């Protein structure tokens, strides 16, 4: 496995490759990321994982400075699952000048849910992913379904820009108690870590109520948020959406066969966690 820090070196290492599979990450890796690499390995070409904490997708009060940079440990983990290249550019390498050209995803998809609570987040994500795609030129790119809205936004970007990349969504990996693995779980104290699984429980409760006509959608969502609030969480949203466009289903869709997903984001202490569940 080679660790590469510059775009020029990456391009020369990958020259002539037509089946590169790519796993973009911000590092501080866990089993969820490794499952993405294992998926990438199935595609027969070299596997590149990028490690880059992307300033553009953080708001000023968020955890950009605090975000753990753990390259040595990440490299060991990536080596253990057969990754071929790590692309770990510096900020000066990826953004040698202020990034004035940006990729703005459609507000109808990107300004709701995460985009409502983290304005500009998906522009930051799309801009860096577009740039990383230009550097790596992959045939396949693997993203986690844990970041459900991100996966949708990137799939749309790739489709609308006719990029010759197959985007694959890989299932969320969970801890034994059901907590979705996330780099941010590392911020949780011991008691918070025990409590953290309550987010996925609240989503399960919302999912099991979702198809029943006895309550309105608003009542069900309020009950799910209350369940967490009573346990000391500060929920941003717990909501039922259509999988197709992440908009609220009509009552007929909700009680019928429309593919749906529940999504949630909530703060436990100073840690903001997200999760989702398809139904
Ligand atoms: O999901 C992430 O870790 C990041 O949003 C990504 C896709 C690596 C872009 O910085």
XYZ file of N, CA, C and O and ligand atoms in Angstrom, residues 24-26 52 54 57 121 125 128-129 143 147 150 154, ligand 1:
66
model
N -13.879 7.720 -0.485
C -13.494 8.996 0.141
C -13.794 8.982 1.632
O -14.878 8.539 2.034
N -12.871 9.442 2.439
C -13.107 9.505 3.892
C -12.467 10.782 4.453
O -11.678 11.437 3.775
N -12.809 11.065 5.706
C -12.108 12.143 6.411
C -11.185 11.546 7.476
O -10.740 12.240 8.383
N -9.031 13.145 4.012
C -8.912 14.602 3.912
C -10.052 15.217 4.714
O -11.223 14.964 4.425
N -12.251 18.005 5.249
C -12.616 19.038 4.274
C -13.232 20.254 4.954
O -14.420 20.266 5.288
N -16.869 21.794 4.355
C -18.158 21.240 4.785
C -18.427 21.428 6.275
O -19.361 20.836 6.810
N -23.457 22.702 3.909
C -22.747 21.428 4.104
C -22.599 20.666 2.788
O -21.500 20.223 2.421
N -19.459 19.333 0.567
C -19.247 17.908 0.266
C -19.108 17.715 -1.251
O -18.174 17.067 -1.730
N -15.756 19.049 -2.704
C -14.561 18.227 -2.460
C -14.669 16.885 -3.181
O -13.677 16.377 -3.710
N -15.871 16.321 -3.224
C -16.010 15.008 -3.886
C -15.766 15.164 -5.384
O -15.072 14.348 -6.005
N -19.817 4.851 -0.929
C -20.187 5.729 0.183
C -21.084 4.946 1.144
O -21.801 4.033 0.734
N -24.763 7.990 5.836
C -24.952 9.375 5.405
C -25.916 9.344 4.220
O -25.533 9.549 3.071
N -26.368 12.424 1.983
C -25.114 12.651 1.234
C -25.029 11.699 0.034
O -24.660 12.098 -1.071
N -24.800 12.981 -3.828
C -23.654 12.641 -4.685
C -24.102 11.806 -5.895
O -23.635 12.029 -7.017
O -18.630 11.205 4.403
C -17.527 11.784 4.575
O -16.653 11.330 5.292
C -17.280 13.106 3.851
O -18.444 13.861 3.765
C -16.648 12.928 2.466
C -17.569 12.194 1.515
C -15.338 12.156 2.603
C -16.338 14.290 1.855
O -15.463 15.022 2.652
